[in-house]
């Protein structure tokens, strides 16, 4: 049995994702597709615009056989933590044989070569890296220059693209785990991640779709709908303020006020320096995103700040890989996968939270998400304990 | 030196309060007026619609000589706690000679007589009370009937009016403290507390003014302005959503989600039964006021529920009387009062929070209030540590 794994956020699930899903199956010749997906919070250090069940359902309807949820510290970790936690989860299944990820370059050979250099750091490369660092370059710049000198045949912009970087981390993680999972990459079609426009006839990025929805204040225009494989999944969202980090401004501010002047290094991803900056600038807080902008520095990216603030808000103290397989949904026709997962996986399979005896603290992040959403959208609260796994 | 004390909320300070202030001075023949006033949270178990500095300033401009702040557990306690804490604060000053409070009945003799009965509970009264309780009456009803039988000359509706009830508690507190402070009462003019209309030519209640502002969405109509002695004090509020308990819906929900399923009896005013009701109904939370309505029962008034929820939100664990005199402001011409207070008072006088070394935890309630207000009104945050005492 061949099973291909996909690591995803699907925020929201668009036609580019649909294309990737079917290409992954073809390319790997897999019988089944398992997706490990972020839950209600994503890697940019923000809440997802669409709840995890909506996103999982879109994936299942588009051909995914099983969707597992990445735990919050993995889903909201830096690229290295994210990749490491997601790859470990796929490896822990015991049944995933292949991994297929999107990249800007589309060349597994190039990425593998680069990953080997970065993971092994050969002597010659190290000398180059140190030289450029001594010249005063930032680490990413010095690394790019050292790679260019060491392996001039590699495209020089490999390290400039976010999906290439994530792909490199997947490859490094596979290597670190001595995994037999076979990697594949698919060149991303359509707009680049940073291109936030939604254009007729081309695939938009998830980021472009989110930006369009922010601008339209939650109205799903025809252009947006064209990008979404199952538009009917979003009827609960139509015309309502999109969930964004700024929907969490007051909760974040309240949490910070409650902790005021305590050291925040106890939270995942918060340095002593950032903790000080937070307390020094707290009176200028005007929104989650505004505060993130205030705190970022040349050394500390906006995204790292956002992740750190999110970890304070959600009470995430440390990185922890998944300790269970949380099943968001599966295709009835692929129910065999769940049995295989129980038989071969390294972690217990959770299909019902109330039966699994998970304490409320573990579900705080989800309950906060649904609390904010219920007040923002004036809709009933969805209790995570009572949510049923999706069966398509 | 004669000093009259006034216990107040001034939410907002209106012309009826102005009248009470000058009548209190006349009636007591006092040289000075000291007001002990709620801070940013009030006795109904809600945030004040207007911040404490605005309210203190209106009182000072209207003739109060010194405004001291009641601590949160006193200001948001039941009538008994509120009265007890406020009267104790006046007694602790060592310089207050008189207390003047408003009441619906306007007769100190009647209130004093009733207070004596309720405080001493003579044998005959106790028998009557037990009889009516046995007949299945609620406690307030049984008490009213017992009083009527025991002292038929007292007006039977004395116990029906909220300011009479507070007045009774003031008198009981004075007695309990063996205080020499001389009480006076002034009949409240204008609309009753429960009459929430603002009518031309008559004094509106603070509650009526607040309701009008909620209806006008923060627009100060001429009718509202007519009731406010210094309309210019409200320019920061003009046209902005009034601060209400529902401005605190998300913070309350977040706090409850963070505590989920833990017993809440550790908070002031929360019974085991209410704690259970909170957890059983939490998924139905739609707003602070909506949740209060959901939780109230025949035995547990809406106000007790609101106070209890506020105590959970603000982390108020127990009733504590004032341990300091927190000065909100004073009249320059009455600066002597501050010296007298330092010389004769039982508690330290705090005129600067940063110098007094108060920890942030003690100011959490104020900082949360200003946090919510800053995001609601899009105005800069007011840091309580850096607020200057008002000097008029």
XYZ file of C-alpha atoms in Angstrom:
784
model
C 0.000 0.000 0.000
C 1.432 3.340 -1.043
C 0.340 6.401 0.936
C 1.412 9.933 0.099
C 1.546 12.570 2.811
C 0.834 16.259 2.292
C 1.627 19.011 4.787
C -0.807 21.910 4.492
C -2.645 24.885 5.922
C -5.394 25.252 3.286
C -6.357 28.697 4.541
C -8.500 28.529 2.478
C -8.324 25.421 0.298
C -8.160 26.696 -3.289
C -7.869 25.260 -6.777
C -4.071 25.284 -6.610
C -4.331 22.977 -3.601
C -6.755 20.765 -5.502
C -4.267 20.529 -8.346
C -1.449 19.721 -5.916
C -3.538 16.989 -4.302
C -4.234 15.109 -7.512
C -0.685 15.644 -8.828
C 0.685 14.259 -5.550
C -1.325 11.096 -6.020
C -0.200 10.718 -9.644
C 3.441 11.534 -9.026
C 3.803 9.113 -6.139
C 1.476 6.481 -7.563
C -0.121 6.382 -4.115
C -3.317 4.534 -3.237
C -4.166 7.026 -0.495
C -3.494 10.625 0.464
C -3.034 11.650 4.107
C -3.004 15.369 4.844
C -1.504 16.729 8.054
C -3.057 20.167 8.399
C -2.826 23.118 10.787
C -5.817 23.542 13.056
C -7.307 26.914 13.902
C -3.940 28.719 14.004
C -1.354 28.941 11.272
C 2.336 29.332 10.706
C 2.289 33.105 10.210
C 1.436 33.298 13.910
C -2.207 34.171 13.414
C -5.608 32.530 13.672
C -6.741 30.832 10.476
C -9.339 32.797 8.543
C -11.411 29.625 8.168
C -11.987 27.066 10.880
C -10.252 23.732 10.594
C -13.381 21.696 9.864
C -14.286 23.816 6.845
C -10.738 23.513 5.524
C -10.550 19.774 6.183
C -13.873 19.222 4.450
C -12.679 21.020 1.324
C -9.604 18.779 1.256
C -11.605 15.593 1.767
C -14.083 16.506 -0.946
C -11.140 17.173 -3.248
C -9.668 13.734 -2.826
C -7.770 13.648 0.469
C -8.492 10.343 2.215
C -7.644 11.328 5.782
C -6.962 14.690 7.433
C -4.982 14.790 10.686
C -4.529 17.950 12.740
C -1.111 19.386 13.534
C -0.974 20.463 17.187
C -0.762 24.224 17.864
C 2.963 24.385 18.766
C 3.820 22.637 15.487
C 1.357 24.585 13.340
C 2.538 27.928 14.724
C 6.257 27.181 14.992
C 9.022 28.607 12.825
C 9.666 26.864 9.474
C 12.079 24.472 11.176
C 9.700 23.490 13.981
C 6.744 23.356 11.622
C 8.536 21.100 9.157
C 10.069 18.955 11.841
C 6.746 18.406 13.645
C 4.785 17.781 10.462
C 7.314 15.333 8.988
C 7.552 13.525 12.316
C 3.769 13.157 12.338
C 3.822 11.648 8.856
C 6.650 9.305 9.852
C 4.813 8.360 13.056
C 1.857 7.110 11.018
C 3.968 4.119 10.017
C 2.039 3.944 6.744
C 3.096 7.032 4.788
C 5.506 6.035 2.036
C 5.835 9.312 0.132
C 5.806 13.032 0.830
C 4.811 15.536 -1.788
C 5.301 19.255 -1.293
C 4.985 22.335 -3.452
C 8.000 24.506 -4.183
C 8.765 27.495 -6.323
C 11.687 25.745 -8.041
C 10.052 22.387 -8.669
C 13.404 20.563 -8.636
C 13.834 17.949 -5.949
C 17.446 17.424 -6.984
C 18.369 21.046 -6.391
C 16.536 21.185 -3.073
C 18.060 17.901 -1.946
C 21.538 19.083 -2.843
C 20.994 22.320 -0.966
C 19.469 20.516 2.018
C 22.524 18.265 2.202
C 24.850 21.259 2.243
C 22.838 23.004 4.927
C 22.421 19.876 7.043
C 26.007 18.630 6.760
C 27.763 22.011 6.548
C 30.950 20.794 4.815
C 34.199 22.462 5.955
C 34.547 24.550 2.786
C 30.978 25.846 3.093
C 31.520 26.730 6.750
C 34.599 28.789 5.888
C 32.627 30.717 3.269
C 29.727 31.256 5.654
C 32.013 32.589 8.395
C 33.739 34.880 5.916
C 30.480 36.510 4.837
C 29.230 36.760 8.409
C 32.487 38.494 9.376
C 31.902 40.956 6.568
C 28.817 42.018 8.471
C 26.117 40.244 6.459
C 22.937 39.018 8.131
C 22.734 35.237 8.489
C 20.331 34.660 5.585
C 22.460 36.843 3.276
C 25.728 35.194 4.329
C 24.156 31.767 3.862
C 22.929 32.653 0.378
C 26.379 33.932 -0.615
C 28.169 30.920 0.847
C 25.837 28.524 -0.981
C 26.370 30.412 -4.228
C 30.171 30.147 -3.943
C 30.112 26.547 -2.746
C 27.626 25.225 -5.311
C 27.583 27.691 -8.230
C 25.448 25.328 -10.307
C 22.470 25.781 -7.938
C 20.001 28.520 -8.859
C 20.951 31.505 -6.742
C 17.383 32.375 -5.794
C 16.521 28.977 -4.303
C 16.706 30.426 -0.802
C 14.531 33.419 -1.619
C 11.247 31.542 -1.919
C 9.192 30.553 1.135
C 8.042 27.190 -0.217
C 11.560 26.219 -1.233
C 12.648 27.026 2.308
C 9.876 24.918 3.822
C 10.750 22.128 1.384
C 14.375 22.267 2.517
C 13.201 21.906 6.091
C 11.078 18.876 5.153
C 14.098 17.263 3.521
C 16.301 18.035 6.524
C 13.665 16.595 8.859
C 13.378 13.385 6.819
C 17.131 13.028 6.963
C 17.279 13.694 10.702
C 14.614 11.026 11.298
C 16.400 8.555 8.975
C 13.008 8.237 7.363
C 12.369 6.018 4.366
C 9.594 8.337 3.189
C 10.277 9.289 -0.409
C 10.047 13.024 -1.119
C 8.606 14.574 -4.287
C 8.102 18.175 -5.179
C 5.651 19.889 -7.486
C 6.273 23.304 -8.893
C 3.651 25.694 -7.594
C 1.587 27.084 -10.393
C -0.129 30.423 -10.400
C 0.725 33.477 -8.383
C 3.592 33.539 -5.963
C 2.790 33.540 -2.255
C 3.664 37.178 -1.897
C 1.514 38.184 -4.847
C -1.711 39.048 -3.106
C -3.866 39.732 -6.133
C -6.711 37.550 -7.266
C -6.623 37.536 -11.045
C -9.084 35.996 -13.458
C -7.967 32.802 -15.059
C -4.930 32.206 -12.852
C -4.731 30.439 -9.544
C -4.548 32.831 -6.641
C -2.517 32.111 -3.536
C -4.346 31.537 -0.246
C -2.809 34.785 0.913
C -4.266 36.593 -2.107
C -7.711 35.173 -1.391
C -7.507 36.240 2.260
C -6.466 39.751 1.300
C -9.346 40.002 -1.153
C -11.770 38.895 1.552
C -10.395 41.450 3.994
C -10.904 44.145 1.367
C -14.421 42.986 0.523
C -15.222 42.687 4.260
C -16.195 39.079 3.958
C -18.171 39.306 0.723
C -17.240 36.389 -1.523
C -16.950 38.048 -4.923
C -17.145 35.966 -8.098
C -13.385 36.222 -8.485
C -12.880 34.756 -5.047
C -15.489 32.048 -5.572
C -13.769 30.979 -8.805
C -10.713 30.043 -6.752
C -12.592 27.881 -4.259
C -13.466 24.312 -5.271
C -16.557 24.074 -3.040
C -18.005 27.557 -2.597
C -20.975 26.230 -0.628
C -18.642 25.373 2.264
C -18.307 29.092 3.042
C -21.961 29.978 3.489
C -21.419 30.474 7.254
C -18.780 33.072 6.405
C -20.564 35.004 3.658
C -20.708 38.727 4.342
C -19.220 38.460 7.831
C -16.012 40.110 9.042
C -13.191 37.695 8.266
C -11.463 36.195 11.305
C -8.003 37.741 11.504
C -5.360 38.415 14.117
C -7.152 41.671 14.819
C -10.256 39.767 15.890
C -7.964 38.679 18.740
C -6.686 42.156 19.643
C -8.671 42.502 22.849
C -7.958 38.947 24.072
C -4.239 39.475 23.442
C -4.227 42.834 25.195
C -6.165 41.405 28.132
C -3.700 38.517 28.464
C -0.731 40.881 28.351
C -2.322 43.190 30.925
C -2.929 40.214 33.204
C 0.731 39.171 32.925
C 2.075 42.708 33.035
C 5.788 43.013 33.747
C 6.300 39.287 34.289
C 9.078 37.765 32.183
C 7.542 36.147 29.100
C 10.438 33.834 28.194
C 8.378 31.010 29.625
C 6.349 31.152 26.379
C 7.463 29.370 23.217
C 9.416 31.675 20.929
C 9.632 34.669 23.282
C 13.164 35.899 23.964
C 14.117 38.031 26.965
C 14.675 40.906 24.578
C 11.215 40.564 23.029
C 9.676 40.276 26.484
C 11.256 43.610 27.416
C 10.104 45.215 24.202
C 6.558 44.014 24.865
C 6.465 45.632 28.303
C 8.131 48.802 27.099
C 5.668 49.336 24.258
C 2.476 47.870 25.729
C 0.808 51.237 26.262
C 0.994 51.806 22.499
C -1.027 48.660 21.726
C -3.765 49.482 19.229
C -4.348 46.063 17.620
C -2.711 42.645 17.293
C -1.192 43.517 13.921
C -0.296 47.073 14.944
C 1.522 45.760 18.000
C 3.359 43.174 15.890
C 4.572 45.981 13.638
C 5.711 47.980 16.658
C 7.751 45.098 18.027
C 9.505 43.825 14.912
C 13.157 44.705 14.453
C 15.812 44.014 11.838
C 16.763 40.882 13.765
C 13.269 39.799 14.740
C 10.917 39.301 11.806
C 7.302 40.349 11.922
C 6.268 36.697 11.696
C 8.421 35.644 14.668
C 6.830 38.427 16.705
C 3.343 37.374 15.673
C 4.061 33.749 16.594
C 5.486 34.794 19.941
C 2.431 36.934 20.762
C 0.131 34.117 19.696
C 1.972 31.721 22.005
C 1.493 34.095 24.933
C -2.197 34.422 24.086
C -2.717 30.665 23.749
C -0.499 29.776 26.689
C 1.890 27.725 24.532
C 4.968 27.239 26.697
C 7.129 25.017 24.553
C 7.446 23.110 21.337
C 5.885 19.675 21.558
C 5.419 17.328 18.612
C 2.075 15.582 18.233
C 1.360 13.033 20.954
C -1.842 11.791 19.300
C -3.342 11.524 15.846
C -6.256 13.907 15.984
C -8.529 12.886 13.107
C -10.425 15.819 11.601
C -12.079 13.663 8.978
C -11.769 10.869 6.466
C -13.397 9.466 3.359
C -15.751 6.622 4.113
C -14.338 4.714 1.148
C -10.879 4.926 2.728
C -11.869 3.806 6.221
C -9.199 1.123 5.953
C -6.621 3.886 6.460
C -7.830 4.466 10.031
C -7.396 0.781 10.796
C -3.926 0.787 9.273
C -3.079 3.901 11.262
C -4.176 2.255 14.511
C -2.218 -0.867 13.657
C 1.033 0.726 12.467
C 1.101 4.217 13.965
C 3.262 5.253 16.914
C 0.572 7.441 18.487
C -2.977 6.818 19.697
C -5.705 7.694 17.196
C -8.284 10.166 18.556
C -11.608 10.221 16.786
C -13.698 11.540 19.701
C -12.329 14.140 22.105
C -14.859 13.594 24.867
C -14.190 9.860 24.894
C -10.437 10.460 24.873
C -10.690 12.407 28.145
C -8.714 15.403 26.860
C -8.718 18.131 29.584
C -10.208 21.579 28.716
C -6.760 23.186 28.961
C -5.693 21.210 25.896
C -8.616 22.622 23.951
C -8.222 26.218 25.120
C -6.822 27.386 21.776
C -9.790 25.919 19.893
C -12.319 27.180 22.395
C -10.841 30.661 22.286
C -10.965 30.582 18.492
C -14.597 29.532 18.487
C -15.416 32.043 21.247
C -14.019 34.921 19.236
C -15.710 33.663 16.113
C -19.071 33.189 17.830
C -19.088 36.797 19.095
C -17.655 38.227 15.849
C -20.153 36.419 13.650
C -23.061 36.257 16.090
C -23.310 32.515 15.620
C -23.630 29.675 18.138
C -20.443 28.505 19.829
C -19.037 25.228 18.500
C -17.870 23.110 21.396
C -14.784 21.181 20.344
C -15.699 18.268 22.616
C -18.910 17.757 20.732
C -17.594 18.273 17.218
C -17.993 15.170 15.140
C -15.208 13.990 12.930
C -16.037 14.581 9.263
C -16.974 11.507 7.284
C -17.306 12.176 3.565
C -13.708 71.470 61.619
C -16.837 69.800 60.294
C -16.447 67.468 57.320
C -19.369 65.769 55.605
C -18.847 62.494 53.776
C -20.745 61.426 50.670
C -20.760 57.910 49.220
C -21.269 57.962 45.459
C -20.886 56.444 42.021
C -21.618 59.532 39.881
C -22.024 57.455 36.737
C -22.372 60.098 35.396
C -22.420 63.061 37.771
C -25.704 64.867 37.085
C -27.607 67.860 38.386
C -29.317 65.779 41.062
C -25.876 64.932 42.428
C -24.928 68.600 42.324
C -28.045 69.426 44.336
C -27.261 66.661 46.825
C -23.703 67.956 47.229
C -24.698 71.481 48.160
C -27.615 70.310 50.329
C -25.246 67.985 52.194
C -22.988 70.905 53.002
C -25.928 73.049 54.169
C -27.661 70.341 56.150
C -24.542 69.305 58.035
C -23.087 72.798 58.283
C -19.813 71.258 57.139
C -16.707 73.199 56.144
C -15.608 70.497 53.718
C -17.089 67.697 51.627
C -15.233 64.414 51.138
C -16.624 62.053 48.520
C -15.753 58.357 48.541
C -16.509 57.242 45.001
C -16.430 53.991 43.023
C -13.585 53.736 40.539
C -13.989 52.253 37.086
C -16.466 49.555 38.193
C -19.771 50.032 39.942
C -22.145 48.337 42.293
C -24.402 46.865 39.609
C -21.471 44.603 38.785
C -20.506 46.405 35.595
C -17.845 48.779 34.339
C -18.701 52.443 34.813
C -19.831 54.172 31.628
C -17.474 57.051 32.402
C -13.953 56.707 33.729
C -13.297 57.655 37.328
C -11.271 60.788 36.562
C -14.061 62.317 34.505
C -16.564 61.579 37.268
C -14.274 62.849 40.031
C -13.628 66.037 38.103
C -17.345 66.742 37.760
C -17.744 66.309 41.520
C -14.777 68.547 42.344
C -15.978 71.272 40.008
C -19.380 71.039 41.687
C -18.032 71.683 45.142
C -16.570 68.434 46.468
C -13.287 69.199 48.236
C -11.660 65.778 48.060
C -12.526 62.602 46.126
C -11.208 59.264 47.370
C -11.566 56.032 45.401
C -13.393 53.010 46.788
C -11.410 49.843 46.039
C -12.940 47.420 43.514
C -14.191 44.781 46.018
C -16.047 47.502 47.943
C -17.379 49.330 44.887
C -18.671 46.105 43.330
C -19.891 44.380 46.493
C -23.504 43.760 47.492
C -25.307 46.629 49.258
C -24.049 45.366 52.606
C -20.397 45.100 51.545
C -20.575 48.350 49.608
C -22.047 50.270 52.537
C -19.789 48.644 55.064
C -16.621 49.364 53.059
C -17.609 52.915 52.186
C -18.639 53.840 55.733
C -15.455 52.270 57.089
C -13.428 54.383 54.686
C -15.162 57.546 55.878
C -14.626 56.544 59.506
C -10.972 55.704 58.784
C -10.360 59.272 57.627
C -10.586 60.352 61.263
C -11.887 63.735 60.110
C -15.360 63.035 58.712
C -17.971 64.221 61.201
C -21.161 63.770 59.174
C -22.545 61.463 56.508
C -25.209 62.596 54.107
C -26.994 60.155 51.814
C -29.953 60.328 49.491
C -33.031 58.219 50.100
C -36.453 57.862 48.591
C -38.188 58.411 51.934
C -36.120 61.346 53.173
C -36.801 60.484 56.832
C -33.752 59.664 58.903
C -35.965 58.778 61.866
C -37.851 56.114 59.933
C -34.671 54.672 58.456
C -32.930 54.705 61.831
C -35.856 52.965 63.484
C -35.908 50.329 60.756
C -32.126 49.908 60.881
C -32.323 49.306 64.630
C -34.956 46.618 64.165
C -32.960 44.900 61.426
C -29.664 45.169 63.301
C -30.965 44.135 66.721
C -33.685 41.718 65.594
C -35.841 41.896 68.746
C -37.455 38.602 69.856
C -40.947 39.615 68.725
C -39.657 40.595 65.264
C -37.767 37.314 64.941
C -40.913 35.320 65.687
C -42.820 37.222 63.001
C -39.991 36.778 60.504
C -39.822 33.027 61.108
C -43.590 32.744 60.793
C -43.616 34.361 57.350
C -40.598 32.378 56.208
C -42.365 29.172 57.270
C -45.343 30.232 55.185
C -43.028 29.964 52.215
C -42.256 33.622 51.589
C -38.917 34.696 50.157
C -36.635 36.401 52.673
C -37.255 39.970 51.446
C -41.029 39.425 51.476
C -41.012 37.815 54.932
C -38.844 40.644 56.239
C -41.184 43.287 54.830
C -44.206 41.580 56.397
C -42.497 41.121 59.762
C -41.445 44.789 59.833
C -44.976 45.861 58.958
C -46.461 43.842 61.831
C -43.750 44.804 64.302
C -43.713 48.537 63.519
C -47.013 49.403 61.840
C -46.246 53.125 62.027
C -43.351 52.759 59.544
C -44.215 53.325 55.892
C -44.671 49.876 54.403
C -42.729 50.642 51.230
C -39.513 51.697 52.982
C -37.864 48.432 52.000
C -38.911 48.666 48.370
C -36.582 51.493 47.384
C -32.915 50.899 46.534
C -31.594 54.097 48.124
C -33.518 53.468 51.335
C -31.930 50.033 51.439
C -28.438 51.428 50.925
C -29.179 54.058 53.584
C -30.201 51.317 56.018
C -26.899 49.595 55.346
C -25.004 52.837 56.003
C -26.791 53.217 59.322
C -26.111 49.599 60.254
C -22.440 50.029 59.351
C -22.127 53.187 61.467
C -23.647 51.330 64.381
C -21.391 48.303 63.904
C -18.321 50.565 63.892
C -19.591 52.485 66.962
C -18.937 55.532 64.821
C -19.637 59.058 66.021
C -20.300 60.164 62.445
C -23.683 61.874 62.346
C -25.975 60.644 59.567
C -28.328 62.858 57.540
C -30.561 61.972 54.667
C -31.887 64.019 51.786
C -34.943 62.999 49.855
C -33.966 62.260 46.277
C -35.674 64.622 43.908
C -36.577 63.872 40.339
C -37.117 60.520 38.748
C -36.796 57.309 40.641
C -33.786 55.107 39.972
C -35.816 52.630 38.010
C -37.382 55.325 35.864
C -35.017 55.347 32.943
C -36.474 58.241 31.006
C -34.779 61.566 30.573
C -37.501 64.194 30.731
C -37.231 67.912 30.135
C -37.281 70.043 33.239
C -36.896 67.199 35.721
C -33.740 65.645 37.032
C -32.968 62.338 35.400
C -31.363 59.472 37.258
C -27.844 58.396 36.281
C -29.422 55.191 35.045
C -31.797 57.185 32.826
C -28.895 59.135 31.360
C -26.947 55.950 30.666
C -29.933 54.356 28.954
C -30.409 57.443 26.789
C -26.753 57.329 25.789
C -26.989 53.651 24.904
C -29.988 54.434 22.721
C -28.301 57.403 21.056
C -25.103 55.329 20.596
C -23.013 57.829 22.467
C -24.465 60.994 20.981
C -25.023 63.541 23.757
C -28.421 64.964 22.881
C -29.520 68.319 24.299
C -31.744 66.531 26.788
C -28.787 64.568 28.098
C -26.515 67.604 28.176
C -29.101 69.518 30.222
C -28.649 66.975 32.990
C -24.871 67.240 33.129
C -23.340 70.151 35.052
C -20.134 70.309 32.971
C -20.901 69.029 29.479
C -17.391 69.830 28.259
C -16.025 67.012 30.437
C -17.530 64.474 28.030
C -15.902 65.594 24.800
C -13.738 62.433 24.738
C -16.948 60.387 24.802
C -19.011 62.288 22.237
C -20.369 60.052 19.499
C -18.464 56.962 20.650
C -19.992 53.649 21.736
C -20.679 53.943 25.460
C -18.578 51.657 27.656
C -20.903 48.983 29.026
C -20.656 45.466 30.357
C -20.958 44.285 26.776
C -17.729 46.061 25.886
C -16.247 43.413 28.201
C -18.009 40.414 26.640
C -14.949 38.999 24.904
C -12.601 39.526 27.885
C -15.111 37.804 30.166
C -15.598 34.912 27.768
C -11.842 34.546 27.317
C -11.320 34.461 31.089
C -14.039 31.854 31.542
C -12.632 29.720 28.719
C -9.192 29.893 30.325
C -10.627 28.721 33.655
C -13.001 26.216 32.120
C -14.441 23.660 34.520
C -12.389 24.835 37.492
C -14.453 25.638 40.588
C -15.068 29.395 40.719
C -15.921 29.682 44.423
C -12.457 31.123 44.903
C -13.864 34.368 43.459
C -15.739 36.906 45.581
C -19.484 36.381 45.397
C -19.451 33.138 43.391
C -21.293 30.238 45.010
C -20.727 26.593 44.120
C -24.166 26.579 42.546
C -23.416 29.612 40.374
C -20.073 28.112 39.396
C -21.875 25.008 38.152
C -24.438 27.079 36.291
C -21.644 29.026 34.598
C -19.982 25.856 33.307
C -23.271 24.289 32.285
C -24.367 27.288 30.251
C -21.035 28.622 28.972
C -21.577 27.446 25.411
C -24.639 29.725 25.239
C -22.593 32.844 26.030
C -23.467 35.603 23.578
C -22.578 38.714 25.608
C -21.837 39.784 29.186
C -25.412 40.943 29.741
C -26.941 38.021 27.847
C -24.981 35.575 29.974
C -26.040 37.388 33.156
C -29.661 36.968 32.095
C -29.086 33.280 31.415
C -27.626 32.672 34.861
C -30.038 34.575 37.073
C -32.572 32.589 39.059
C -35.355 33.406 41.482
C -32.849 33.110 44.322
C -29.908 34.758 42.587
C -30.607 38.265 41.348
C -29.320 39.535 38.039
C -27.103 42.013 39.876
C -25.492 39.343 42.068
C -24.704 37.356 38.938
C -23.220 40.390 37.223
C -21.058 41.159 40.258
C -19.892 37.562 40.451
C -18.933 37.504 36.757
C -17.136 40.813 37.129
C -15.163 39.422 40.065
C -14.066 36.448 37.981
C -13.052 38.782 35.151
C -11.114 41.130 37.433
C -9.641 38.356 39.565
C -11.282 39.656 42.761
C -10.966 36.783 45.223
C -12.409 38.264 48.381
C -13.887 41.300 50.026
C -11.207 43.629 51.345
C -11.893 47.089 52.739
C -9.650 49.943 51.617
C -6.061 49.649 52.824
C -5.063 53.066 51.477
C -6.676 56.401 50.692
C -6.375 56.630 46.951
C -6.809 60.326 46.135
C -8.467 60.920 42.759
C -8.446 64.684 43.177
C -8.957 67.657 45.446
C -9.656 71.367 45.349
C -6.535 73.463 45.671
C -8.353 75.737 48.100
C -9.012 72.742 50.361
C -5.474 71.348 50.361
C -5.572 71.480 54.156
C -7.871 68.428 54.004
C -5.047 66.269 52.652
C -2.821 67.316 55.544
C -5.586 66.590 58.030
C -6.176 63.233 56.383
C -2.487 62.329 56.675
C -2.444 63.447 60.288
C -5.672 61.830 61.505
C -6.418 59.021 59.044
C -5.892 55.327 59.780
C -4.589 54.539 56.287
C -1.703 55.824 54.179
C -2.614 58.551 51.688
C -1.655 57.718 48.082
C -1.341 60.649 45.732
C 1.067 59.033 43.241
C 0.797 55.367 42.294
C 4.262 55.000 40.812
C 5.866 56.463 43.928
C 3.732 54.253 46.159
C 5.186 51.125 44.517
C 1.791 49.525 43.838
C 2.341 46.274 41.843
C 0.681 45.958 38.381
C -1.630 43.226 39.692
C -3.325 45.802 41.927
C -4.022 47.973 38.909
C -5.211 45.186 36.620
C -8.862 46.248 36.876
C -8.019 49.813 35.853
C -5.666 48.732 33.110
C -8.241 46.340 31.714
C -10.838 49.109 31.770
C -8.554 51.499 29.931
C -7.473 48.737 27.523
C -11.055 48.022 26.536
C -11.814 51.714 26.293
C -8.730 52.458 24.199
C -9.668 49.805 21.621
C -13.396 50.649 21.719
C -12.838 54.367 21.278
C -9.614 54.217 19.258
C -7.909 56.524 21.729
C -4.522 56.308 23.442
C -4.255 54.064 26.475
C -4.205 55.880 29.822
C -1.617 54.293 32.065
C -2.864 54.407 35.635
C 0.677 54.694 36.990
C 1.155 57.929 35.130
C -2.247 59.473 35.792
C -1.957 62.667 37.741
C -4.276 63.351 40.615
C -6.798 66.070 39.705
C -6.191 69.457 41.288
C -9.010 71.909 40.657
